PDB file of N, CA, C and O and ligand atoms in Angstrom:
ATOM      1  N   MET M  74     192.138  -9.765  12.954  1.00 64.00           N
ATOM      2  CA  MET M  74     193.306 -10.630  12.951  1.00 64.00           C
ATOM      3  C   MET M  74     193.968 -10.696  11.528  1.00 64.00           C
ATOM      4  O   MET M  74     193.211 -10.675  10.486  1.00 64.00           O
ATOM      5  N   SER M  75     195.258 -10.559  11.369  1.00 79.00           N
ATOM      6  CA  SER M  75     195.958 -10.673  10.167  1.00 79.00           C
ATOM      7  C   SER M  75     197.250 -11.306  10.253  1.00 79.00           C
ATOM      8  O   SER M  75     197.689 -11.639  11.265  1.00 79.00           O
ATOM      9  N   GLY M  76     197.891 -11.527   9.148  1.00 89.00           N
ATOM     10  CA  GLY M  76     199.279 -12.123   9.091  1.00 89.00           C
ATOM     11  C   GLY M  76     199.356 -13.455   9.420  1.00 89.00           C
ATOM     12  O   GLY M  76     198.365 -14.180   9.245  1.00 89.00           O
ATOM     13  N   ILE M  77     200.443 -13.880  10.148  1.00 88.00           N
ATOM     14  CA  ILE M  77     200.636 -15.159  10.449  1.00 88.00           C
ATOM     15  C   ILE M  77     199.650 -15.683  11.553  1.00 88.00           C
ATOM     16  O   ILE M  77     199.172 -16.886  11.328  1.00 88.00           O
ATOM     17  N   PRO M  78     199.239 -14.998  12.590  1.00 91.00           N
ATOM     18  CA  PRO M  78     198.066 -15.576  13.506  1.00 91.00           C
ATOM     19  C   PRO M  78     196.854 -16.027  12.643  1.00 91.00           C
ATOM     20  O   PRO M  78     196.221 -16.971  12.927  1.00 91.00           O
ATOM     21  N   HIS M  79     196.467 -15.157  11.618  1.00 93.00           N
ATOM     22  CA  HIS M  79     195.418 -15.383  10.763  1.00 93.00           C
ATOM     23  C   HIS M  79     195.607 -16.652  10.104  1.00 93.00           C
ATOM     24  O   HIS M  79     194.648 -17.443   9.992  1.00 93.00           O
ATOM     25  N   ALA M  80     196.797 -16.795   9.371  1.00 88.00           N
ATOM     26  CA  ALA M  80     197.024 -17.977   8.642  1.00 88.00           C
ATOM     27  C   ALA M  80     196.958 -19.287   9.514  1.00 88.00           C
ATOM     28  O   ALA M  80     196.501 -20.285   9.040  1.00 88.00           O
ATOM     29  N   MET M  81     197.494 -19.180  10.716  1.00 89.00           N
ATOM     30  CA  MET M  81     197.528 -20.246  11.648  1.00 89.00           C
ATOM     31  C   MET M  81     196.024 -20.679  12.061  1.00 89.00           C
ATOM     32  O   MET M  81     195.630 -21.840  12.038  1.00 89.00           O
ATOM     33  N   ALA M  82     195.211 -19.678  12.328  1.00 93.00           N
ATOM     34  CA  ALA M  82     193.905 -19.960  12.607  1.00 93.00           C
ATOM     35  C   ALA M  82     193.160 -20.690  11.578  1.00 93.00           C
ATOM     36  O   ALA M  82     192.356 -21.551  11.711  1.00 93.00           O
ATOM     37  N   ILE M  83     193.504 -20.180  10.300  1.00 92.00           N
ATOM     38  CA  ILE M  83     192.742 -20.884   9.084  1.00 92.00           C
ATOM     39  C   ILE M  83     193.227 -22.377   8.986  1.00 92.00           C
ATOM     40  O   ILE M  83     192.492 -23.255   8.766  1.00 92.00           O
ATOM     41  N   LEU M  84     194.496 -22.564   9.103  1.00 92.00           N
ATOM     42  CA  LEU M  84     195.115 -23.906   9.123  1.00 92.00           C
ATOM     43  C   LEU M  84     194.457 -24.777  10.088  1.00 92.00           C
ATOM     44  O   LEU M  84     194.011 -25.921   9.778  1.00 92.00           O
ATOM     45  N   MET M  85     194.327 -24.253  11.331  1.00 95.00           N
ATOM     46  CA  MET M  85     193.674 -25.102  12.355  1.00 95.00           C
ATOM     47  C   MET M  85     192.144 -25.307  12.111  1.00 95.00           C
ATOM     48  O   MET M  85     191.743 -26.539  12.336  1.00 95.00           O
ATOM     49  N   ALA M  86     191.457 -24.332  11.723  1.00 96.00           N
ATOM     50  CA  ALA M  86     190.036 -24.389  11.473  1.00 96.00           C
ATOM     51  C   ALA M  86     189.718 -25.356  10.281  1.00 96.00           C
ATOM     52  O   ALA M  86     188.784 -26.116  10.412  1.00 96.00           O
ATOM     53  N   THR M  87     190.563 -25.363   9.294  1.00 95.00           N
ATOM     54  CA  THR M  87     190.371 -26.220   8.152  1.00 95.00           C
ATOM     55  C   THR M  87     190.606 -27.722   8.525  1.00 95.00           C
ATOM     56  O   THR M  87     189.768 -28.592   8.342  1.00 95.00           O
ATOM     57  N   PHE M  88     191.630 -27.901   9.354  1.00 97.00           N
ATOM     58  CA  PHE M  88     192.010 -29.320   9.870  1.00 97.00           C
ATOM     59  C   PHE M  88     190.759 -29.852  10.657  1.00 97.00           C
ATOM     60  O   PHE M  88     190.295 -30.905  10.480  1.00 97.00           O
ATOM     61  N   ASP M  89     190.377 -29.004  11.577  1.00 97.00           N
ATOM     62  CA  ASP M  89     189.250 -29.442  12.531  1.00 97.00           C
ATOM     63  C   ASP M  89     188.004 -29.653  11.819  1.00 97.00           C
ATOM     64  O   ASP M  89     187.220 -30.564  12.145  1.00 97.00           O
ATOM     65  N   LYS M  90     187.734 -28.888  10.832  1.00 97.00           N
ATOM     66  CA  LYS M  90     186.523 -28.934  10.075  1.00 97.00           C
ATOM     67  C   LYS M  90     186.388 -30.319   9.436  1.00 97.00           C
ATOM     68  O   LYS M  90     185.250 -30.969   9.455  1.00 97.00           O
ATOM     69  N   TYR M  91     187.396 -30.836   8.872  1.00 97.00           N
ATOM     70  CA  TYR M  91     187.492 -32.156   8.136  1.00 97.00           C
ATOM     71  C   TYR M  91     187.741 -33.334   9.059  1.00 97.00           C
ATOM     72  O   TYR M  91     187.099 -34.345   8.902  1.00 97.00           O
ATOM     73  N   ALA M  92     188.683 -33.121  10.057  1.00 98.00           N
ATOM     74  CA  ALA M  92     189.026 -34.079  10.952  1.00 98.00           C
ATOM     75  C   ALA M  92     187.864 -34.546  11.825  1.00 98.00           C
ATOM     76  O   ALA M  92     187.718 -35.798  12.273  1.00 98.00           O
ATOM     77  N   GLY M  93     186.925 -33.665  12.072  1.00 97.00           N
ATOM     78  CA  GLY M  93     185.730 -33.949  12.907  1.00 97.00           C
ATOM     79  C   GLY M  93     184.613 -34.679  12.281  1.00 97.00           C
ATOM     80  O   GLY M  93     183.498 -34.961  12.846  1.00 97.00           O
ATOM     81  N   LYS M  94     184.749 -34.902  10.979  1.00 96.00           N
ATOM     82  CA  LYS M  94     183.678 -35.489  10.177  1.00 96.00           C
ATOM     83  C   LYS M  94     183.279 -36.966  10.596  1.00 96.00           C
ATOM     84  O   LYS M  94     182.279 -37.457  10.675  1.00 96.00           O
ATOM     85  N   GLU M  95     184.472 -37.729  10.754  1.00 93.00           N
ATOM     86  CA  GLU M  95     184.267 -39.149  11.197  1.00 93.00           C
ATOM     87  C   GLU M  95     185.356 -39.704  12.048  1.00 93.00           C
ATOM     88  O   GLU M  95     186.393 -39.221  11.999  1.00 93.00           O
ATOM     89  N   GLY M  96     184.965 -40.579  12.874  1.00 91.00           N
ATOM     90  CA  GLY M  96     186.039 -41.209  13.798  1.00 91.00           C
ATOM     91  C   GLY M  96     186.773 -40.246  14.626  1.00 91.00           C
ATOM     92  O   GLY M  96     186.035 -39.347  15.142  1.00 91.00           O
ATOM     93  N   ASP M  97     188.018 -40.357  14.698  1.00 96.00           N
ATOM     94  CA  ASP M  97     188.898 -39.578  15.636  1.00 96.00           C
ATOM     95  C   ASP M  97     188.959 -38.132  15.055  1.00 96.00           C
ATOM     96  O   ASP M  97     189.178 -37.797  13.950  1.00 96.00           O
ATOM     97  N   LYS M  98     188.625 -37.160  16.068  1.00 96.00           N
ATOM     98  CA  LYS M  98     188.489 -35.734  15.652  1.00 96.00           C
ATOM     99  C   LYS M  98     190.001 -35.046  15.579  1.00 96.00           C
ATOM    100  O   LYS M  98     190.020 -34.004  15.130  1.00 96.00           O
ATOM    101  N   THR M  99     190.912 -35.789  15.955  1.00 97.00           N
ATOM    102  CA  THR M  99     192.186 -35.299  15.920  1.00 97.00           C
ATOM    103  C   THR M  99     193.107 -35.832  14.655  1.00 97.00           C
ATOM    104  O   THR M  99     194.204 -35.516  14.568  1.00 97.00           O
ATOM    105  N   THR M 100     192.480 -36.595  13.766  1.00 98.00           N
ATOM    106  CA  THR M 100     193.183 -37.223  12.711  1.00 98.00           C
ATOM    107  C   THR M 100     192.266 -37.067  11.491  1.00 98.00           C
ATOM    108  O   THR M 100     191.072 -37.127  11.526  1.00 98.00           O
ATOM    109  N   LEU M 101     192.930 -36.934  10.209  1.00 97.00           N
ATOM    110  CA  LEU M 101     192.203 -37.153   8.980  1.00 97.00           C
ATOM    111  C   LEU M 101     192.388 -38.551   8.427  1.00 97.00           C
ATOM    112  O   LEU M 101     193.349 -39.055   8.316  1.00 97.00           O
ATOM    113  N   THR M 102     191.035 -39.043   8.115  1.00 96.00           N
ATOM    114  CA  THR M 102     191.067 -40.416   7.363  1.00 96.00           C
ATOM    115  C   THR M 102     191.357 -40.008   5.894  1.00 96.00           C
ATOM    116  O   THR M 102     191.276 -38.807   5.437  1.00 96.00           O
ATOM    117  N   LYS M 103     191.382 -41.068   5.178  1.00 94.00           N
ATOM    118  CA  LYS M 103     191.571 -40.912   3.705  1.00 94.00           C
ATOM    119  C   LYS M 103     190.395 -40.184   3.096  1.00 94.00           C
ATOM    120  O   LYS M 103     190.559 -39.277   2.151  1.00 94.00           O
ATOM    121  N   ALA M 104     189.193 -40.547   3.588  1.00 94.00           N
ATOM    122  CA  ALA M 104     187.927 -40.027   3.106  1.00 94.00           C
ATOM    123  C   ALA M 104     187.950 -38.483   3.429  1.00 94.00           C
ATOM    124  O   ALA M 104     187.477 -37.648   2.604  1.00 94.00           O
ATOM    125  N   GLU M 105     188.361 -38.162   4.619  1.00 95.00           N
ATOM    126  CA  GLU M 105     188.214 -36.709   5.100  1.00 95.00           C
ATOM    127  C   GLU M 105     189.379 -35.923   4.245  1.00 95.00           C
ATOM    128  O   GLU M 105     189.089 -34.779   3.908  1.00 95.00           O
ATOM    129  N   LEU M 106     190.588 -36.476   4.091  1.00 92.00           N
ATOM    130  CA  LEU M 106     191.435 -35.839   3.298  1.00 92.00           C
ATOM    131  C   LEU M 106     191.078 -35.583   1.799  1.00 92.00           C
ATOM    132  O   LEU M 106     191.313 -34.525   1.222  1.00 92.00           O
ATOM    133  N   THR M 107     190.492 -36.544   1.223  1.00 90.00           N
ATOM    134  CA  THR M 107     189.997 -36.486  -0.154  1.00 90.00           C
ATOM    135  C   THR M 107     188.999 -35.203  -0.169  1.00 90.00           C
ATOM    136  O   THR M 107     189.046 -34.328  -1.087  1.00 90.00           O
ATOM    137  N   GLU M 108     188.068 -35.169   0.827  1.00 91.00           N
ATOM    138  CA  GLU M 108     187.070 -34.013   0.790  1.00 91.00           C
ATOM    139  C   GLU M 108     187.786 -32.740   1.020  1.00 91.00           C
ATOM    140  O   GLU M 108     187.564 -31.636   0.302  1.00 91.00           O
ATOM    141  N   LEU M 109     188.802 -32.635   1.946  1.00 91.00           N
ATOM    142  CA  LEU M 109     189.453 -31.422   2.127  1.00 91.00           C
ATOM    143  C   LEU M 109     190.179 -31.011   0.848  1.00 91.00           C
ATOM    144  O   LEU M 109     190.167 -29.869   0.508  1.00 91.00           O
ATOM    145  N   LEU M 110     190.861 -31.933   0.132  1.00 85.00           N
ATOM    146  CA  LEU M 110     191.535 -31.624  -1.068  1.00 85.00           C
ATOM    147  C   LEU M 110     190.622 -31.098  -2.134  1.00 85.00           C
ATOM    148  O   LEU M 110     190.899 -29.993  -2.721  1.00 85.00           O
ATOM    149  N   HIS M 111     189.409 -31.752  -2.158  1.00 84.00           N
ATOM    150  CA  HIS M 111     188.471 -31.405  -3.294  1.00 84.00           C
ATOM    151  C   HIS M 111     187.942 -29.949  -2.969  1.00 84.00           C
ATOM    152  O   HIS M 111     187.763 -29.123  -3.889  1.00 84.00           O
ATOM    153  N   ASN M 112     187.735 -29.615  -1.665  1.00 88.00           N
ATOM    154  CA  ASN M 112     187.116 -28.293  -1.319  1.00 88.00           C
ATOM    155  C   ASN M 112     188.051 -27.200  -1.051  1.00 88.00           C
ATOM    156  O   ASN M 112     187.624 -26.025  -1.325  1.00 88.00           O
ATOM    157  N   GLU M 113     189.269 -27.490  -0.626  1.00 84.00           N
ATOM    158  CA  GLU M 113     190.068 -26.350  -0.183  1.00 84.00           C
ATOM    159  C   GLU M 113     191.313 -26.126  -1.015  1.00 84.00           C
ATOM    160  O   GLU M 113     191.940 -25.072  -0.885  1.00 84.00           O
ATOM    161  N   LEU M 114     191.653 -27.034  -1.897  1.00 75.00           N
ATOM    162  CA  LEU M 114     192.914 -26.820  -2.767  1.00 75.00           C
ATOM    163  C   LEU M 114     192.429 -26.345  -4.108  1.00 75.00           C
ATOM    164  O   LEU M 114     191.865 -26.900  -5.010  1.00 75.00           O
ATOM    165  N   PRO M 115     192.861 -24.988  -4.277  1.00 65.00           N
ATOM    166  CA  PRO M 115     192.540 -24.340  -5.471  1.00 65.00           C
ATOM    167  C   PRO M 115     193.244 -24.790  -6.759  1.00 65.00           C
ATOM    168  O   PRO M 115     192.950 -24.313  -7.825  1.00 65.00           O
ATOM    169  N   VAL M 116     194.406 -25.478  -6.514  1.00 63.00           N
ATOM    170  CA  VAL M 116     195.365 -25.809  -7.630  1.00 63.00           C
ATOM    171  C   VAL M 116     195.015 -26.941  -8.463  1.00 63.00           C
ATOM    172  O   VAL M 116     194.675 -28.035  -7.900  1.00 63.00           O
ATOM    173  N   GLY M 117     194.934 -26.829  -9.673  1.00 61.00           N
ATOM    174  CA  GLY M 117     194.721 -28.008 -10.706  1.00 61.00           C
ATOM    175  C   GLY M 117     193.437 -28.763 -10.451  1.00 61.00           C
ATOM    176  O   GLY M 117     193.340 -29.810 -11.052  1.00 61.00           O
ATOM    177  N   GLY M 118     192.505 -28.177  -9.893  1.00 62.00           N
ATOM    178  CA  GLY M 118     191.175 -28.922  -9.817  1.00 62.00           C
ATOM    179  C   GLY M 118     191.238 -30.071  -8.814  1.00 62.00           C
ATOM    180  O   GLY M 118     192.174 -30.280  -8.156  1.00 62.00           O
ATOM    181  N   ALA M 119     190.197 -30.922  -8.919  1.00 65.00           N
ATOM    182  CA  ALA M 119     190.128 -31.964  -7.910  1.00 65.00           C
ATOM    183  C   ALA M 119     191.065 -33.213  -8.323  1.00 65.00           C
ATOM    184  O   ALA M 119     191.105 -33.505  -9.469  1.00 65.00           O
ATOM    185  N   PRO M 120     191.831 -33.523  -7.527  1.00 70.00           N
ATOM    186  CA  PRO M 120     192.856 -34.705  -7.855  1.00 70.00           C
ATOM    187  C   PRO M 120     191.989 -35.998  -7.949  1.00 70.00           C
ATOM    188  O   PRO M 120     190.973 -36.319  -7.353  1.00 70.00           O
ATOM    189  N   ASP M 121     192.581 -36.922  -8.913  1.00 80.00           N
ATOM    190  CA  ASP M 121     191.792 -38.152  -9.138  1.00 80.00           C
ATOM    191  C   ASP M 121     192.255 -39.144  -7.934  1.00 80.00           C
ATOM    192  O   ASP M 121     192.931 -38.876  -7.168  1.00 80.00           O
ATOM    193  N   LYS M 122     191.637 -40.321  -7.952  1.00 83.00           N
ATOM    194  CA  LYS M 122     191.807 -41.350  -6.899  1.00 83.00           C
ATOM    195  C   LYS M 122     193.197 -41.683  -6.649  1.00 83.00           C
ATOM    196  O   LYS M 122     193.642 -41.832  -5.528  1.00 83.00           O
ATOM    197  N   ALA M 123     193.910 -42.010  -7.742  1.00 86.00           N
ATOM    198  CA  ALA M 123     195.281 -42.499  -7.710  1.00 86.00           C
ATOM    199  C   ALA M 123     196.244 -41.386  -7.009  1.00 86.00           C
ATOM    200  O   ALA M 123     196.996 -41.588  -6.222  1.00 86.00           O
ATOM    201  N   ALA M 124     195.858 -40.105  -7.426  1.00 82.00           N
ATOM    202  CA  ALA M 124     196.627 -38.900  -6.898  1.00 82.00           C
ATOM    203  C   ALA M 124     196.452 -38.742  -5.422  1.00 82.00           C
ATOM    204  O   ALA M 124     197.341 -38.571  -4.611  1.00 82.00           O
ATOM    205  N   VAL M 125     195.148 -39.003  -4.999  1.00 84.00           N
ATOM    206  CA  VAL M 125     194.901 -38.919  -3.544  1.00 84.00           C
ATOM    207  C   VAL M 125     195.547 -40.036  -2.767  1.00 84.00           C
ATOM    208  O   VAL M 125     196.116 -39.777  -1.751  1.00 84.00           O
ATOM    209  N   GLU M 126     195.581 -41.212  -3.319  1.00 88.00           N
ATOM    210  CA  GLU M 126     196.314 -42.485  -2.785  1.00 88.00           C
ATOM    211  C   GLU M 126     197.772 -41.941  -2.458  1.00 88.00           C
ATOM    212  O   GLU M 126     198.269 -42.266  -1.381  1.00 88.00           O
ATOM    213  N   SER M 127     198.439 -41.558  -3.504  1.00 87.00           N
ATOM    214  CA  SER M 127     199.953 -41.330  -3.340  1.00 87.00           C
ATOM    215  C   SER M 127     200.165 -40.017  -2.409  1.00 87.00           C
ATOM    216  O   SER M 127     201.111 -40.059  -1.612  1.00 87.00           O
ATOM    217  N   PHE M 128     199.278 -39.126  -2.534  1.00 84.00           N
ATOM    218  CA  PHE M 128     199.214 -37.977  -1.702  1.00 84.00           C
ATOM    219  C   PHE M 128     199.151 -38.416  -0.104  1.00 84.00           C
ATOM    220  O   PHE M 128     199.874 -37.952   0.684  1.00 84.00           O
ATOM    221  N   PHE M 129     198.162 -39.228   0.121  1.00 92.00           N
ATOM    222  CA  PHE M 129     197.841 -39.678   1.375  1.00 92.00           C
ATOM    223  C   PHE M 129     199.059 -40.397   1.963  1.00 92.00           C
ATOM    224  O   PHE M 129     199.477 -40.252   3.193  1.00 92.00           O
ATOM    225  N   SER M 130     199.663 -41.261   1.173  1.00 92.00           N
ATOM    226  CA  SER M 130     200.838 -42.067   1.794  1.00 92.00           C
ATOM    227  C   SER M 130     202.026 -41.186   1.964  1.00 92.00           C
ATOM    228  O   SER M 130     202.870 -41.328   2.844  1.00 92.00           O
ATOM    229  N   ASP M 131     202.165 -39.981   1.133  1.00 90.00           N
ATOM    230  CA  ASP M 131     203.278 -39.150   1.455  1.00 90.00           C
ATOM    231  C   ASP M 131     202.959 -38.348   2.664  1.00 90.00           C
ATOM    232  O   ASP M 131     203.942 -38.020   3.429  1.00 90.00           O
ATOM    233  N   LEU M 132     201.793 -38.022   2.966  1.00 92.00           N
ATOM    234  CA  LEU M 132     201.404 -37.228   4.152  1.00 92.00           C
ATOM    235  C   LEU M 132     201.513 -38.082   5.398  1.00 92.00           C
ATOM    236  O   LEU M 132     201.949 -37.575   6.460  1.00 92.00           O
ATOM    237  N   ASP M 133     201.124 -39.305   5.265  1.00 96.00           N
ATOM    238  CA  ASP M 133     201.101 -40.150   6.414  1.00 96.00           C
ATOM    239  C   ASP M 133     202.549 -40.651   6.774  1.00 96.00           C
ATOM    240  O   ASP M 133     202.867 -41.842   6.598  1.00 96.00           O
ATOM    241  N   ASN M 134     203.238 -39.756   7.429  1.00 94.00           N
ATOM    242  CA  ASN M 134     204.681 -40.134   7.596  1.00 94.00           C
ATOM    243  C   ASN M 134     204.986 -41.279   8.439  1.00 94.00           C
ATOM    244  O   ASN M 134     205.891 -42.096   8.205  1.00 94.00           O
ATOM    245  N   ASP M 135     204.226 -41.525   9.611  1.00 96.00           N
ATOM    246  CA  ASP M 135     204.277 -42.646  10.470  1.00 96.00           C
ATOM    247  C   ASP M 135     203.714 -43.861   9.945  1.00 96.00           C
ATOM    248  O   ASP M 135     203.687 -44.891  10.790  1.00 96.00           O
ATOM    249  N   LYS M 136     202.937 -43.723   8.973  1.00 96.00           N
ATOM    250  CA  LYS M 136     202.185 -44.935   8.289  1.00 96.00           C
ATOM    251  C   LYS M 136     201.254 -45.586   9.227  1.00 96.00           C
ATOM    252  O   LYS M 136     201.142 -46.823   9.252  1.00 96.00           O
ATOM    253  N   ASP M 137     200.534 -44.810   9.993  1.00 97.00           N
ATOM    254  CA  ASP M 137     199.350 -45.336  10.818  1.00 97.00           C
ATOM    255  C   ASP M 137     198.152 -45.403  10.265  1.00 97.00           C
ATOM    256  O   ASP M 137     197.052 -45.600  10.944  1.00 97.00           O
ATOM    257  N   GLY M 138     197.983 -44.981   9.018  1.00 96.00           N
ATOM    258  CA  GLY M 138     196.748 -45.004   8.285  1.00 96.00           C
ATOM    259  C   GLY M 138     195.887 -43.799   8.352  1.00 96.00           C
ATOM    260  O   GLY M 138     194.830 -43.665   7.767  1.00 96.00           O
ATOM    261  N   VAL M 139     196.319 -42.749   9.213  1.00 97.00           N
ATOM    262  CA  VAL M 139     195.651 -41.531   9.353  1.00 97.00           C
ATOM    263  C   VAL M 139     196.620 -40.359   9.274  1.00 97.00           C
ATOM    264  O   VAL M 139     197.754 -40.649   9.562  1.00 97.00           O
ATOM    265  N   VAL M 140     196.170 -39.146   9.005  1.00 97.00           N
ATOM    266  CA  VAL M 140     197.016 -38.045   8.942  1.00 97.00           C
ATOM    267  C   VAL M 140     196.685 -37.144  10.100  1.00 97.00           C
ATOM    268  O   VAL M 140     195.613 -36.640  10.360  1.00 97.00           O
ATOM    269  N   ASP M 141     197.692 -36.957  11.119  1.00 97.00           N
ATOM    270  CA  ASP M 141     197.405 -36.186  12.266  1.00 97.00           C
ATOM    271  C   ASP M 141     197.822 -34.810  11.975  1.00 97.00           C
ATOM    272  O   ASP M 141     198.230 -34.422  10.888  1.00 97.00           O
ATOM    273  N   PHE M 142     197.546 -33.891  12.909  1.00 97.00           N
ATOM    274  CA  PHE M 142     197.768 -32.435  12.772  1.00 97.00           C
ATOM    275  C   PHE M 142     199.247 -32.035  12.404  1.00 97.00           C
ATOM    276  O   PHE M 142     199.330 -31.241  11.421  1.00 97.00           O
ATOM    277  N   LYS M 143     200.184 -32.771  13.087  1.00 96.00           N
ATOM    278  CA  LYS M 143     201.545 -32.522  12.800  1.00 96.00           C
ATOM    279  C   LYS M 143     201.949 -32.864  11.431  1.00 96.00           C
ATOM    280  O   LYS M 143     202.664 -32.079  10.605  1.00 96.00           O
ATOM    281  N   GLU M 144     201.361 -34.055  10.780  1.00 96.00           N
ATOM    282  CA  GLU M 144     201.620 -34.470   9.427  1.00 96.00           C
ATOM    283  C   GLU M 144     200.940 -33.390   8.446  1.00 96.00           C
ATOM    284  O   GLU M 144     201.562 -33.144   7.338  1.00 96.00           O
ATOM    285  N   TYR M 145     199.799 -32.934   8.756  1.00 94.00           N
ATOM    286  CA  TYR M 145     199.125 -31.992   8.010  1.00 94.00           C
ATOM    287  C   TYR M 145     199.828 -30.755   7.858  1.00 94.00           C
ATOM    288  O   TYR M 145     199.964 -30.130   6.717  1.00 94.00           O
ATOM    289  N   VAL M 146     200.363 -30.238   9.011  1.00 93.00           N
ATOM    290  CA  VAL M 146     201.091 -28.957   9.039  1.00 93.00           C
ATOM    291  C   VAL M 146     202.297 -29.025   8.307  1.00 93.00           C
ATOM    292  O   VAL M 146     202.792 -28.125   7.544  1.00 93.00           O
ATOM    293  N   THR M 147     203.100 -30.201   8.368  1.00 91.00           N
ATOM    294  CA  THR M 147     204.226 -30.446   7.587  1.00 91.00           C
ATOM    295  C   THR M 147     203.983 -30.340   6.154  1.00 91.00           C
ATOM    296  O   THR M 147     204.778 -29.694   5.416  1.00 91.00           O
ATOM    297  N   PHE M 148     202.810 -30.912   5.755  1.00 85.00           N
ATOM    298  CA  PHE M 148     202.518 -30.867   4.315  1.00 85.00           C
ATOM    299  C   PHE M 148     202.226 -29.362   3.760  1.00 85.00           C
ATOM    300  O   PHE M 148     202.675 -28.950   2.801  1.00 85.00           O
ATOM    301  N   VAL M 149     201.408 -28.717   4.657  1.00 85.00           N
ATOM    302  CA  VAL M 149     201.076 -27.323   4.160  1.00 85.00           C
ATOM    303  C   VAL M 149     202.331 -26.384   4.150  1.00 85.00           C
ATOM    304  O   VAL M 149     202.500 -25.622   3.241  1.00 85.00           O
ATOM    305  N   THR M 150     203.306 -26.591   5.159  1.00 87.00           N
ATOM    306  CA  THR M 150     204.506 -25.860   5.127  1.00 87.00           C
ATOM    307  C   THR M 150     205.304 -26.190   3.799  1.00 87.00           C
ATOM    308  O   THR M 150     205.755 -25.262   3.156  1.00 87.00           O
ATOM    309  N   ALA M 151     205.367 -27.496   3.462  1.00 84.00           N
ATOM    310  CA  ALA M 151     206.119 -27.819   2.299  1.00 84.00           C
ATOM    311  C   ALA M 151     205.455 -27.245   1.129  1.00 84.00           C
ATOM    312  O   ALA M 151     206.123 -26.703   0.182  1.00 84.00           O
ATOM    313  N   LEU M 152     204.138 -27.225   0.976  1.00 79.00           N
ATOM    314  CA  LEU M 152     203.437 -26.590  -0.141  1.00 79.00           C
ATOM    315  C   LEU M 152     203.689 -25.121  -0.139  1.00 79.00           C
ATOM    316  O   LEU M 152     203.829 -24.589  -1.342  1.00 79.00           O
ATOM    317  N   THR M 153     203.645 -24.504   0.932  1.00 83.00           N
ATOM    318  CA  THR M 153     203.989 -23.089   0.977  1.00 83.00           C
ATOM    319  C   THR M 153     205.291 -22.664   0.376  1.00 83.00           C
ATOM    320  O   THR M 153     205.402 -21.771  -0.286  1.00 83.00           O
ATOM    321  N   VAL M 154     206.249 -23.596   0.719  1.00 87.00           N
ATOM    322  CA  VAL M 154     207.564 -23.288   0.281  1.00 87.00           C
ATOM    323  C   VAL M 154     207.632 -23.459  -1.177  1.00 87.00           C
ATOM    324  O   VAL M 154     208.180 -22.610  -1.895  1.00 87.00           O
ATOM    325  N   ILE M 155     206.923 -24.522  -1.814  1.00 83.00           N
ATOM    326  CA  ILE M 155     206.885 -24.674  -3.198  1.00 83.00           C
ATOM    327  C   ILE M 155     206.255 -23.414  -4.000  1.00 83.00           C
ATOM    328  O   ILE M 155     206.797 -22.898  -4.958  1.00 83.00           O
ATOM    329  N   PHE M 156     205.091 -22.976  -3.423  1.00 81.00           N
ATOM    330  CA  PHE M 156     204.536 -21.826  -3.986  1.00 81.00           C
ATOM    331  C   PHE M 156     205.330 -20.565  -3.889  1.00 81.00           C
ATOM    332  O   PHE M 156     205.350 -19.681  -4.751  1.00 81.00           O
ATOM    333  N   HIS M 157     206.084 -20.483  -2.716  1.00 87.00           N
ATOM    334  CA  HIS M 157     206.853 -19.244  -2.565  1.00 87.00           C
ATOM    335  C   HIS M 157     208.065 -19.168  -3.565  1.00 87.00           C
ATOM    336  O   HIS M 157     208.404 -18.085  -4.079  1.00 87.00           O
ATOM    337  N   LYS M 158     208.483 -20.284  -4.056  1.00 84.00           N
ATOM    338  CA  LYS M 158     209.729 -20.380  -4.973  1.00 84.00           C
ATOM    339  C   LYS M 158     209.112 -20.078  -6.389  1.00 84.00           C
ATOM    340  O   LYS M 158     209.933 -19.533  -7.071  1.00 84.00           O
ATOM    341  N   GLU M 159     207.960 -20.330  -6.695  1.00 74.00           N
ATOM    342  CA  GLU M 159     207.379 -20.163  -8.017  1.00 74.00           C
ATOM    343  C   GLU M 159     207.228 -18.746  -8.475  1.00 74.00           C
ATOM    344  O   GLU M 159     207.029 -17.863  -7.699  1.00 74.00           O
TER     345      GLU M 159
HETATM  346 CA1   CA L 173     200.075 -40.724  10.480  1.00 93.18          CA
END
């Protein structure tokens, strides 16, 4: 597998890996998101607590206290656009 299908599979596997850790398997809690960022985001090292807080509220578009797959994908897409421009 390569190209876009491969990228999509990684996106989905990463989400599932962390969303499945506690509570609802279809959403990321703040703790799960923190762990995801620490382990999977190679940029700028581990974000501090305040950074995670503001990050989380940015991601949680509908403000229901958890990040669902749609919100996560929207974030990754935005991040990809930023990296593409640089
Ligand atoms: Ca949400």
